[in-house]
Amino acid sequence: MFSALRSSTSLVVPHLRSKSTLGSRAIQALKGSMKNSIVEIDPVDKINMINKKTAPATPPKPAEATPPPSENKQNAAAMSLSSIESVPAAPTPVVVVPVAADVAMNTKSTLDAAVAFVPKVDFQSFAPRICVIGVGGAGGNAVNNMISRSMTGVEFITINSDAQHLSTTLTPNQIQIGSTITRGLGCGANPDAGRAAALESQDQIQEQIGDAHMAFITAGMGGGTGTGAASVVAGICQQMDILTVGVVTLPFRFEGRHRMRLAEEGVANLQTAVDTMIIIPNQNLFKLVTPQTPLIDSFALADDVLLAGVRSITDLMTNPGLINLDFADVQSVMRGMGTAMLGTGTASGEDRAKVAAEQALSNPLLGNDGAIKTAKGMIVNICGGADLTLFEVDEAAGRLMDGIEDENANIIFGSAYDSSLEGSIRVSLVATGIEAE
């Protein structure tokens, strides 16, 4: 192609020489379109320089033979073309075609980068936060019993006006209330002092409870701190829209009528501030103990009622199970349901499912025999080892349903696995909305 161009320029050059002005303008336009051109001398000037045997100032070269006049035009055309050829060509783009291995590597790198970019979600952070709050001396003892029994899935808080007794609790979440009023010496069996102490420290209480979803408030009625402060703590939970369950004990008969009257007043005040109330008469302990039972073991039986009730709920929400419940299920059964009862039974051997269910329905510690039949709601937890069968779950659930008169009662069943129950079955229930006698 270049040779064809060179032969054709022999006709163009004379025309450019005869009309140098027009040729110069055309070439100048060509130079303007070539931004990266390295041409410094006008081609027409080059031709004129060659024809006039003049050249740019360069070092002298050896003399060469002068070409014939007929070759001047061809040489001028060749030089004109060479000046155009000296313009650098645009770089040819290089297209890299990836092979399969490169594609796979790049895809893997992209996926790894995408996985690394996606934030990891801690699903445990979505689990309901459940607090067990022990108020007063009896409440602190109940918390200690649950901690010593390795209760998990909840947070423990102890509240007391007696600094000395508060220091014996096993949880680091301790709140000494009424430092100004009681100076850490207790309330002296005065519920009014207990209430005032809780009101003085309500900001600390609210901060410690924080964003809890459910709170069990346990206390012994008839004294000062538990009787007076429990209702204040429950009121704080109510203001924070926390599902609140009160679990309290009534005094023994030998403790006197005055203490029982204070206890009944404390129960009445607490009842207005909780969703569900569970009352354990200490006098019923005599139905479960013998003359040889140590005192500490007798009180542990009352604390075990709280332990069983809390565990029956938390196990279904926090532990892996065959039939799980969520917090909304618990709310639907316990929100604003008034009086409640807890029951638990464990059995092994033949007919273990039926026996455990009957034990759960008849808890002598709670009294009110037959009152559970009036329940409007019930949470049932059937727990066993790897040998738990579907027929046993059906048998236990059927026996519990037979004990409820209301056909429209909201009954929610759950089943959890516990390797320690191999060979036995445990049935726990929380019955709510029970009609008072």
CSV table of C-alpha atoms in Angstrom, one decimal:
chain,number,residue,atom,x,y,z
A,1,MET,CA,0.0,0.0,0.0
A,2,PHE,CA,2.9,2.4,0.8
A,3,SER,CA,4.4,1.8,-2.6
A,4,ALA,CA,1.1,2.7,-4.3
A,5,LEU,CA,0.9,5.9,-2.3
A,6,ARG,CA,4.5,6.8,-3.2
A,7,SER,CA,3.7,6.4,-6.9
A,8,SER,CA,0.6,8.5,-6.7
A,9,THR,CA,2.3,11.3,-4.9
A,10,SER,CA,4.4,12.1,-8.0
A,11,LEU,CA,1.3,13.6,-9.4
A,12,VAL,CA,0.3,15.4,-6.3
A,13,VAL,CA,3.5,17.2,-5.5
A,14,PRO,CA,3.7,19.3,-8.7
A,15,HIS,CA,0.1,20.4,-8.0
A,16,LEU,CA,1.1,21.4,-4.5
A,17,ARG,CA,4.1,23.3,-5.8
A,18,SER,CA,2.0,25.3,-8.3
A,19,LYS,CA,-0.6,26.1,-5.7
A,20,SER,CA,1.5,26.3,-2.6
A,21,THR,CA,-0.9,28.4,-0.7
A,22,LEU,CA,-3.8,25.9,-1.1
A,23,GLY,CA,-1.5,23.0,-0.3
A,24,SER,CA,-0.1,24.6,2.8
A,25,ARG,CA,-3.6,25.2,4.1
A,26,ALA,CA,-4.5,21.6,3.6
A,27,ILE,CA,-1.4,20.3,5.2
A,28,GLN,CA,-1.8,22.7,8.2
A,29,ALA,CA,-5.4,21.3,8.6
A,30,LEU,CA,-4.0,17.8,8.6
A,31,LYS,CA,-1.4,18.8,11.2
A,32,GLY,CA,-4.1,20.3,13.4
A,33,SER,CA,-6.0,17.0,13.4
A,34,MET,CA,-2.9,15.1,14.5
A,35,LYS,CA,-2.5,16.2,18.1
A,36,ASN,CA,0.4,13.8,18.8
A,37,SER,CA,2.2,14.5,15.5
A,38,ILE,CA,5.9,14.9,15.7
A,39,VAL,CA,6.2,16.7,12.4
A,40,GLU,CA,8.0,20.0,12.9
A,41,ILE,CA,8.7,21.2,9.3
A,42,ASP,CA,6.1,21.9,6.7
A,43,PRO,CA,6.4,19.2,4.0
A,44,VAL,CA,6.2,21.9,1.2
A,45,ASP,CA,9.1,23.7,2.9
A,46,LYS,CA,11.0,20.4,2.9
A,47,ILE,CA,10.4,20.0,-0.8
A,48,ASN,CA,11.6,23.5,-1.5
A,49,MET,CA,14.7,23.0,0.7
A,50,ILE,CA,15.6,19.9,-1.3
A,51,ASN,CA,15.0,21.6,-4.6
A,52,LYS,CA,17.1,24.6,-3.6
A,53,LYS,CA,19.7,22.2,-2.2
A,54,THR,CA,19.3,23.8,1.2
A,55,ALA,CA,18.8,21.8,4.4
A,56,PRO,CA,18.3,22.5,8.2
A,57,ALA,CA,21.4,23.2,10.1
A,58,THR,CA,22.9,19.8,10.8
A,59,PRO,CA,26.4,18.6,11.1
A,60,PRO,CA,28.1,18.3,7.7
A,61,LYS,CA,27.9,14.9,6.1
A,62,PRO,CA,30.1,13.4,3.4
A,63,ALA,CA,29.2,14.6,-0.1
A,64,GLU,CA,26.9,12.4,-2.0
A,65,ALA,CA,26.3,12.1,-5.7
A,66,THR,CA,23.6,14.5,-6.9
A,67,PRO,CA,20.6,12.7,-8.2
A,68,PRO,CA,19.3,13.5,-11.6
A,69,PRO,CA,16.6,16.2,-11.8
A,70,SER,CA,14.1,13.6,-12.7
A,71,GLU,CA,14.6,11.9,-9.4
A,72,ASN,CA,14.1,15.2,-7.4
A,73,LYS,CA,10.4,15.0,-7.6
A,74,GLN,CA,10.3,11.4,-6.5
A,75,ASN,CA,12.7,12.0,-3.6
A,76,ALA,CA,10.6,15.0,-2.5
A,77,ALA,CA,7.5,12.9,-2.6
A,78,ALA,CA,9.2,10.1,-0.7
A,79,MET,CA,10.3,12.6,2.0
A,80,SER,CA,6.8,14.1,2.2
A,81,LEU,CA,5.4,10.6,2.7
A,82,SER,CA,8.0,9.7,5.3
A,83,SER,CA,7.1,12.7,7.3
A,84,ILE,CA,3.5,11.5,7.4
A,85,GLU,CA,4.7,8.0,8.3
A,86,SER,CA,6.7,9.4,11.2
A,87,VAL,CA,3.4,10.3,13.0
A,88,PRO,CA,3.1,7.8,15.9
A,89,ALA,CA,0.1,5.5,15.5
A,90,ALA,CA,-2.5,5.1,18.2
A,91,PRO,CA,-1.7,2.2,20.5
A,92,THR,CA,-3.6,-0.9,19.7
A,93,PRO,CA,-5.7,-2.0,22.7
A,94,VAL,CA,-4.7,-5.3,24.2
A,95,VAL,CA,-7.7,-7.5,25.0
A,96,VAL,CA,-6.9,-10.2,27.6
A,97,VAL,CA,-9.2,-13.1,27.4
A,98,PRO,CA,-9.4,-14.8,30.9
A,99,VAL,CA,-9.1,-18.6,30.9
A,100,ALA,CA,-11.4,-20.8,32.9
A,101,ALA,CA,-9.0,-21.0,35.9
A,102,ASP,CA,-8.7,-17.2,36.1
A,103,VAL,CA,-12.5,-16.9,36.0
A,104,ALA,CA,-12.9,-19.4,38.8
A,105,MET,CA,-10.2,-17.7,40.9
A,106,ASN,CA,-11.7,-14.3,40.4
A,107,THR,CA,-15.2,-15.6,41.2
A,108,LYS,CA,-13.9,-17.2,44.4
A,109,SER,CA,-12.2,-14.0,45.3
A,110,THR,CA,-15.3,-12.0,44.7
A,111,LEU,CA,-17.4,-14.4,46.8
A,112,ASP,CA,-14.9,-14.3,49.6
A,113,ALA,CA,-14.9,-10.6,49.5
A,114,ALA,CA,-18.7,-10.5,49.5
A,115,VAL,CA,-18.9,-12.9,52.5
A,116,ALA,CA,-16.3,-10.8,54.4
A,117,PHE,CA,-18.3,-7.7,53.6
A,118,VAL,CA,-21.6,-9.2,55.0
A,119,PRO,CA,-21.7,-8.5,58.7
A,120,LYS,CA,-22.0,-11.5,61.0
A,121,VAL,CA,-25.2,-11.6,63.0
A,122,ASP,CA,-25.1,-12.8,66.5
A,123,PHE,CA,-28.5,-14.4,66.8
A,124,GLN,CA,-28.1,-14.9,70.5
A,125,SER,CA,-28.5,-11.1,70.8
A,126,PHE,CA,-32.1,-11.6,69.8
A,127,ALA,CA,-32.9,-14.0,72.6
A,128,PRO,CA,-35.3,-12.6,75.3
A,129,ARG,CA,-33.5,-11.1,78.3
A,130,ILE,CA,-35.1,-12.6,81.5
A,131,CYS,CA,-34.3,-11.3,84.9
A,132,VAL,CA,-34.9,-12.9,88.3
A,133,ILE,CA,-35.0,-10.2,90.9
A,134,GLY,CA,-34.8,-11.1,94.6
A,135,VAL,CA,-36.1,-8.4,96.9
A,136,GLY,CA,-35.3,-8.6,100.6
A,137,GLY,CA,-33.8,-11.4,102.6
A,138,ALA,CA,-36.1,-14.2,101.4
A,139,GLY,CA,-35.7,-13.0,97.7
A,140,GLY,CA,-32.0,-13.1,98.0
A,141,ASN,CA,-32.0,-16.6,99.5
A,142,ALA,CA,-34.2,-17.7,96.5
A,143,VAL,CA,-31.7,-16.3,94.1
A,144,ASN,CA,-28.8,-18.0,95.8
A,145,ASN,CA,-30.6,-21.3,95.6
A,146,MET,CA,-31.2,-20.9,91.9
A,147,ILE,CA,-27.5,-20.0,91.3
A,148,SER,CA,-26.3,-22.9,93.3
A,149,ARG,CA,-28.5,-25.2,91.3
A,150,SER,CA,-26.8,-24.0,88.1
A,151,MET,CA,-29.8,-22.2,86.7
A,152,THR,CA,-28.9,-20.7,83.3
A,153,GLY,CA,-30.6,-18.5,80.7
A,154,VAL,CA,-31.5,-15.7,83.1
A,155,GLU,CA,-29.8,-12.8,84.8
A,156,PHE,CA,-30.0,-12.5,88.6
A,157,ILE,CA,-30.4,-9.2,90.5
A,158,THR,CA,-30.7,-8.8,94.3
A,159,ILE,CA,-32.2,-5.8,96.1
A,160,ASN,CA,-32.0,-5.2,99.8
A,161,SER,CA,-31.8,-2.5,102.4
A,162,ASP,CA,-29.7,-4.7,104.6
A,163,ALA,CA,-26.1,-4.3,103.3
A,164,GLN,CA,-24.8,-7.2,105.4
A,165,HIS,CA,-27.3,-9.7,104.0
A,166,LEU,CA,-26.9,-8.2,100.5
A,167,SER,CA,-23.2,-9.0,100.5
A,168,THR,CA,-24.0,-12.7,101.0
A,169,THR,CA,-25.8,-13.1,97.7
A,170,LEU,CA,-24.0,-14.9,94.9
A,171,THR,CA,-24.7,-12.5,92.0
A,172,PRO,CA,-22.6,-9.4,91.3
A,173,ASN,CA,-25.8,-7.5,90.4
A,174,GLN,CA,-26.5,-6.1,93.8
A,175,ILE,CA,-28.5,-2.9,94.6
A,176,GLN,CA,-28.5,-1.5,98.1
A,177,ILE,CA,-31.6,0.6,98.4
A,178,GLY,CA,-32.4,3.5,100.8
A,179,SER,CA,-28.9,4.3,101.9
A,180,THR,CA,-30.1,7.6,103.3
A,181,ILE,CA,-33.2,6.2,105.0
A,182,THR,CA,-31.9,2.9,106.4
A,183,ARG,CA,-28.1,3.5,106.3
A,184,GLY,CA,-27.7,-0.1,105.2
A,185,LEU,CA,-29.2,-1.5,108.4
A,186,GLY,CA,-32.5,-2.8,107.0
A,187,CYS,CA,-36.2,-1.8,107.4
A,188,GLY,CA,-37.0,-3.4,110.8
A,189,ALA,CA,-40.1,-5.3,109.4
A,190,ASN,CA,-41.6,-2.0,108.4
A,191,PRO,CA,-43.1,-2.2,104.9
A,192,ASP,CA,-43.4,1.6,104.7
A,193,ALA,CA,-39.6,2.0,105.2
A,194,GLY,CA,-39.0,-0.7,102.5
A,195,ARG,CA,-41.2,1.2,100.1
A,196,ALA,CA,-39.5,4.5,100.8
A,197,ALA,CA,-36.1,2.9,100.4
A,198,ALA,CA,-37.0,1.5,97.0
A,199,LEU,CA,-38.4,4.9,95.9
A,200,GLU,CA,-35.1,6.5,96.9
A,201,SER,CA,-33.1,4.1,94.7
A,202,GLN,CA,-35.6,3.7,91.8
A,203,ASP,CA,-33.1,5.2,89.3
A,204,GLN,CA,-30.5,2.5,90.2
A,205,ILE,CA,-33.2,-0.2,89.9
A,206,GLN,CA,-34.4,1.0,86.5
A,207,GLU,CA,-30.8,1.2,85.2
A,208,GLN,CA,-30.0,-2.3,86.4
A,209,ILE,CA,-33.2,-3.9,84.9
A,210,GLY,CA,-32.5,-2.0,81.6
A,211,ASP,CA,-34.0,-3.6,78.5
A,212,ALA,CA,-35.3,-6.8,80.1
A,213,HIS,CA,-38.2,-8.6,78.3
A,214,MET,CA,-39.4,-10.5,81.3
A,215,ALA,CA,-38.9,-10.3,85.1
A,216,PHE,CA,-39.6,-12.7,87.9
A,217,ILE,CA,-39.8,-10.7,91.2
A,218,THR,CA,-39.5,-13.0,94.2
A,219,ALA,CA,-39.9,-11.9,97.8
A,220,GLY,CA,-41.1,-13.1,101.2
A,221,MET,CA,-44.2,-11.2,102.3
A,222,GLY,CA,-44.6,-10.1,105.9
A,223,GLY,CA,-41.3,-8.4,106.5
A,224,GLY,CA,-40.1,-4.9,105.7
A,225,THR,CA,-38.0,-4.8,102.5
A,226,GLY,CA,-39.7,-7.5,100.5
A,227,THR,CA,-43.2,-6.5,101.4
A,228,GLY,CA,-42.7,-2.8,100.8
A,229,ALA,CA,-40.2,-2.7,98.0
A,230,ALA,CA,-41.4,-5.5,95.7
A,231,SER,CA,-44.4,-3.5,94.5
A,232,VAL,CA,-42.1,-0.5,93.7
A,233,VAL,CA,-39.8,-2.8,91.6
A,234,ALA,CA,-42.8,-4.3,89.9
A,235,GLY,CA,-44.2,-0.8,89.1
A,236,ILE,CA,-40.8,0.1,87.5
A,237,CYS,CA,-41.0,-3.0,85.3
A,238,GLN,CA,-44.6,-2.2,84.4
A,239,GLN,CA,-43.6,1.3,83.3
A,240,MET,CA,-41.0,-0.2,81.1
A,241,ASP,CA,-43.5,-2.6,79.5
A,242,ILE,CA,-41.7,-5.7,80.9
A,243,LEU,CA,-43.7,-8.9,81.3
A,244,THR,CA,-43.7,-9.2,85.1
A,245,VAL,CA,-44.4,-12.3,87.3
A,246,GLY,CA,-44.5,-12.1,91.0
A,247,VAL,CA,-43.5,-15.2,93.1
A,248,VAL,CA,-44.0,-14.6,96.8
A,249,THR,CA,-44.3,-16.6,100.0
A,250,LEU,CA,-46.7,-16.2,102.9
A,251,PRO,CA,-45.5,-16.6,106.5
A,252,PHE,CA,-45.9,-19.7,108.6
A,253,ARG,CA,-48.7,-19.8,111.1
A,254,PHE,CA,-46.4,-19.6,114.0
A,255,GLU,CA,-45.1,-16.2,112.8
A,256,GLY,CA,-48.3,-14.6,114.1
A,257,ARG,CA,-51.3,-12.8,112.8
A,258,HIS,CA,-49.6,-9.4,112.5
A,259,ARG,CA,-47.0,-10.7,110.1
A,260,MET,CA,-49.7,-12.4,108.1
A,261,ARG,CA,-51.7,-9.2,107.9
A,262,LEU,CA,-48.7,-7.3,106.6
A,263,ALA,CA,-48.1,-10.1,104.1
A,264,GLU,CA,-51.6,-9.9,102.8
A,265,GLU,CA,-51.3,-6.1,102.3
A,266,GLY,CA,-48.1,-6.6,100.5
A,267,VAL,CA,-49.6,-9.2,98.2
A,268,ALA,CA,-52.5,-6.9,97.4
A,269,ASN,CA,-50.1,-4.0,96.5
A,270,LEU,CA,-48.0,-6.3,94.3
A,271,GLN,CA,-51.0,-7.8,92.6
A,272,THR,CA,-51.8,-4.5,90.9
A,273,ALA,CA,-48.3,-4.1,89.4
A,274,VAL,CA,-47.6,-7.5,88.0
A,275,ASP,CA,-49.1,-9.5,85.1
A,276,THR,CA,-49.2,-12.8,86.9
A,277,MET,CA,-48.9,-13.6,90.6
A,278,ILE,CA,-47.8,-17.0,92.1
A,279,ILE,CA,-48.3,-17.3,95.9
A,280,ILE,CA,-46.6,-20.1,97.9
A,281,PRO,CA,-47.9,-20.5,101.5
A,282,ASN,CA,-45.0,-21.6,103.6
A,283,GLN,CA,-47.4,-23.5,105.8
A,284,ASN,CA,-47.9,-26.0,103.0
A,285,LEU,CA,-44.3,-27.1,103.5
A,286,PHE,CA,-45.5,-29.4,106.3
A,287,LYS,CA,-47.2,-31.5,103.6
A,288,LEU,CA,-43.9,-32.3,102.0
A,289,VAL,CA,-41.5,-32.7,104.9
A,290,THR,CA,-41.1,-35.1,107.7
A,291,PRO,CA,-40.1,-34.4,111.3
A,292,GLN,CA,-36.5,-35.4,110.4
A,293,THR,CA,-36.2,-32.9,107.4
A,294,PRO,CA,-33.7,-30.2,108.2
A,295,LEU,CA,-34.9,-26.6,108.2
A,296,ILE,CA,-32.7,-25.5,105.4
A,297,ASP,CA,-34.0,-28.3,103.2
A,298,SER,CA,-37.6,-27.4,104.0
A,299,PHE,CA,-37.1,-23.8,102.8
A,300,ALA,CA,-35.3,-25.1,99.7
A,301,LEU,CA,-38.5,-26.8,98.7
A,302,ALA,CA,-40.3,-23.5,98.5
A,303,ASP,CA,-37.4,-22.0,96.5
A,304,ASP,CA,-37.6,-25.0,94.1
A,305,VAL,CA,-41.1,-23.9,93.1
A,306,LEU,CA,-39.6,-20.7,91.7
A,307,LEU,CA,-36.7,-22.6,90.1
A,308,ALA,CA,-39.1,-25.1,88.4
A,309,GLY,CA,-41.4,-22.3,87.2
A,310,VAL,CA,-38.6,-20.2,85.7
A,311,ARG,CA,-36.9,-23.2,84.2
A,312,SER,CA,-40.0,-24.5,82.6
A,313,ILE,CA,-40.3,-21.2,80.7
A,314,THR,CA,-36.7,-20.4,79.9
A,315,ASP,CA,-35.9,-23.9,78.7
A,316,LEU,CA,-38.5,-23.7,76.0
A,317,MET,CA,-37.2,-20.4,74.7
A,318,THR,CA,-33.4,-20.7,75.1
A,319,ASN,CA,-32.5,-24.4,74.9
A,320,PRO,CA,-32.7,-26.5,71.7
A,321,GLY,CA,-35.9,-28.5,71.8
A,322,LEU,CA,-38.2,-30.7,69.8
A,323,ILE,CA,-41.0,-28.2,70.1
A,324,ASN,CA,-39.8,-24.7,70.8
A,325,LEU,CA,-41.8,-21.7,72.1
A,326,ASP,CA,-41.0,-18.1,71.5
A,327,PHE,CA,-41.4,-15.1,73.8
A,328,ALA,CA,-44.6,-14.1,72.1
A,329,ASP,CA,-46.1,-17.4,73.1
A,330,VAL,CA,-45.2,-16.8,76.7
A,331,GLN,CA,-46.7,-13.3,76.6
A,332,SER,CA,-50.0,-14.5,75.2
A,333,VAL,CA,-50.5,-16.8,78.2
A,334,MET,CA,-49.1,-14.7,81.0
A,335,ARG,CA,-49.8,-11.0,80.1
A,336,GLY,CA,-52.4,-9.6,82.5
A,337,MET,CA,-53.6,-13.0,83.6
A,338,GLY,CA,-53.7,-12.5,87.4
A,339,THR,CA,-53.3,-15.5,89.7
A,340,ALA,CA,-51.2,-18.4,88.4
A,341,MET,CA,-50.0,-21.8,89.6
A,342,LEU,CA,-46.8,-23.7,89.0
A,343,GLY,CA,-46.6,-27.4,88.9
A,344,THR,CA,-43.9,-30.0,88.0
A,345,GLY,CA,-43.6,-33.7,88.1
A,346,THR,CA,-40.9,-36.2,87.3
A,347,ALA,CA,-41.4,-40.0,86.9
A,348,SER,CA,-39.8,-43.0,85.4
A,349,GLY,CA,-40.8,-46.6,84.6
A,350,GLU,CA,-44.1,-47.7,83.4
A,351,ASP,CA,-46.7,-45.0,82.7
A,352,ARG,CA,-44.2,-42.4,83.5
A,353,ALA,CA,-45.8,-39.8,81.2
A,354,LYS,CA,-49.2,-40.1,83.0
A,355,VAL,CA,-47.7,-40.1,86.5
A,356,ALA,CA,-45.5,-37.0,85.8
A,357,ALA,CA,-48.5,-35.1,84.4
A,358,GLU,CA,-50.7,-35.9,87.5
A,359,GLN,CA,-47.9,-34.8,89.8
A,360,ALA,CA,-47.7,-31.5,87.9
A,361,LEU,CA,-51.5,-31.0,88.3
A,362,SER,CA,-51.5,-31.6,92.0
A,363,ASN,CA,-48.7,-29.5,93.6
A,364,PRO,CA,-49.4,-29.7,97.4
A,365,LEU,CA,-47.1,-26.8,98.1
A,366,LEU,CA,-49.3,-24.4,96.2
A,367,GLY,CA,-52.6,-25.6,97.7
A,368,ASN,CA,-55.8,-24.7,96.0
A,369,ASP,CA,-56.6,-28.3,95.1
A,370,GLY,CA,-58.6,-28.4,91.9
A,371,ALA,CA,-58.3,-24.6,91.3
A,372,ILE,CA,-56.2,-25.3,88.2
A,373,LYS,CA,-59.3,-26.5,86.3
A,374,THR,CA,-60.4,-22.8,86.1
A,375,ALA,CA,-57.2,-21.8,84.3
A,376,LYS,CA,-57.6,-19.6,81.1
A,377,GLY,CA,-54.1,-20.3,79.9
A,378,MET,CA,-51.3,-22.8,80.3
A,379,ILE,CA,-47.7,-23.3,79.3
A,380,VAL,CA,-46.7,-27.0,79.3
A,381,ASN,CA,-43.1,-28.2,79.0
A,382,ILE,CA,-42.6,-31.9,78.5
A,383,CYS,CA,-38.9,-32.8,78.8
A,384,GLY,CA,-37.1,-36.1,78.5
A,385,GLY,CA,-34.0,-37.8,77.2
A,386,ALA,CA,-33.4,-39.5,73.9
A,387,ASP,CA,-35.9,-42.3,74.8
A,388,LEU,CA,-38.9,-39.8,75.0
A,389,THR,CA,-41.5,-41.0,72.5
A,390,LEU,CA,-44.3,-39.2,70.7
A,391,PHE,CA,-46.9,-41.4,72.4
A,392,GLU,CA,-45.7,-40.3,75.8
A,393,VAL,CA,-45.9,-36.6,74.8
A,394,ASP,CA,-49.4,-37.2,73.6
A,395,GLU,CA,-50.4,-39.1,76.8
A,396,ALA,CA,-49.0,-36.4,79.1
A,397,ALA,CA,-50.6,-33.5,77.1
A,398,GLY,CA,-53.9,-35.3,77.0
A,399,ARG,CA,-53.9,-35.8,80.8
A,400,LEU,CA,-53.2,-32.1,81.3
A,401,MET,CA,-55.9,-31.0,78.9
A,402,ASP,CA,-58.5,-33.2,80.7
A,403,GLY,CA,-57.8,-31.2,83.9
A,404,ILE,CA,-58.9,-27.9,82.3
A,405,GLU,CA,-62.6,-27.1,82.1
A,406,ASP,CA,-62.5,-24.1,79.7
A,407,GLU,CA,-62.5,-25.4,76.2
A,408,ASN,CA,-61.2,-22.1,74.9
A,409,ALA,CA,-58.2,-22.0,77.2
A,410,ASN,CA,-55.0,-21.0,75.6
A,411,ILE,CA,-52.7,-24.0,76.0
A,412,ILE,CA,-49.3,-23.9,74.5
A,413,PHE,CA,-47.1,-27.1,74.5
A,414,GLY,CA,-43.3,-27.3,74.2
A,415,SER,CA,-40.9,-30.2,74.4
A,416,ALA,CA,-37.2,-30.0,75.2
A,417,TYR,CA,-34.4,-32.5,75.2
A,418,ASP,CA,-32.3,-33.1,78.4
A,419,SER,CA,-29.7,-35.8,78.4
A,420,SER,CA,-29.8,-36.0,82.2
A,421,LEU,CA,-33.4,-37.2,82.0
A,422,GLU,CA,-32.5,-40.5,80.3
A,423,GLY,CA,-35.0,-43.0,81.5
A,424,SER,CA,-37.4,-40.5,83.0
A,425,ILE,CA,-39.8,-37.7,82.0
A,426,ARG,CA,-40.4,-34.3,83.5
A,427,VAL,CA,-43.7,-32.3,83.0
A,428,SER,CA,-43.8,-28.7,84.0
A,429,LEU,CA,-46.8,-26.3,83.7
A,430,VAL,CA,-47.6,-22.7,84.4
A,431,ALA,CA,-51.4,-22.2,84.6
A,432,THR,CA,-52.7,-18.6,84.5
A,433,GLY,CA,-56.0,-16.8,84.9
A,434,ILE,CA,-57.1,-19.0,87.8
A,435,GLU,CA,-60.2,-17.8,89.5
A,436,ALA,CA,-59.7,-16.9,93.2
A,437,GLU,CA,-61.7,-18.8,95.7
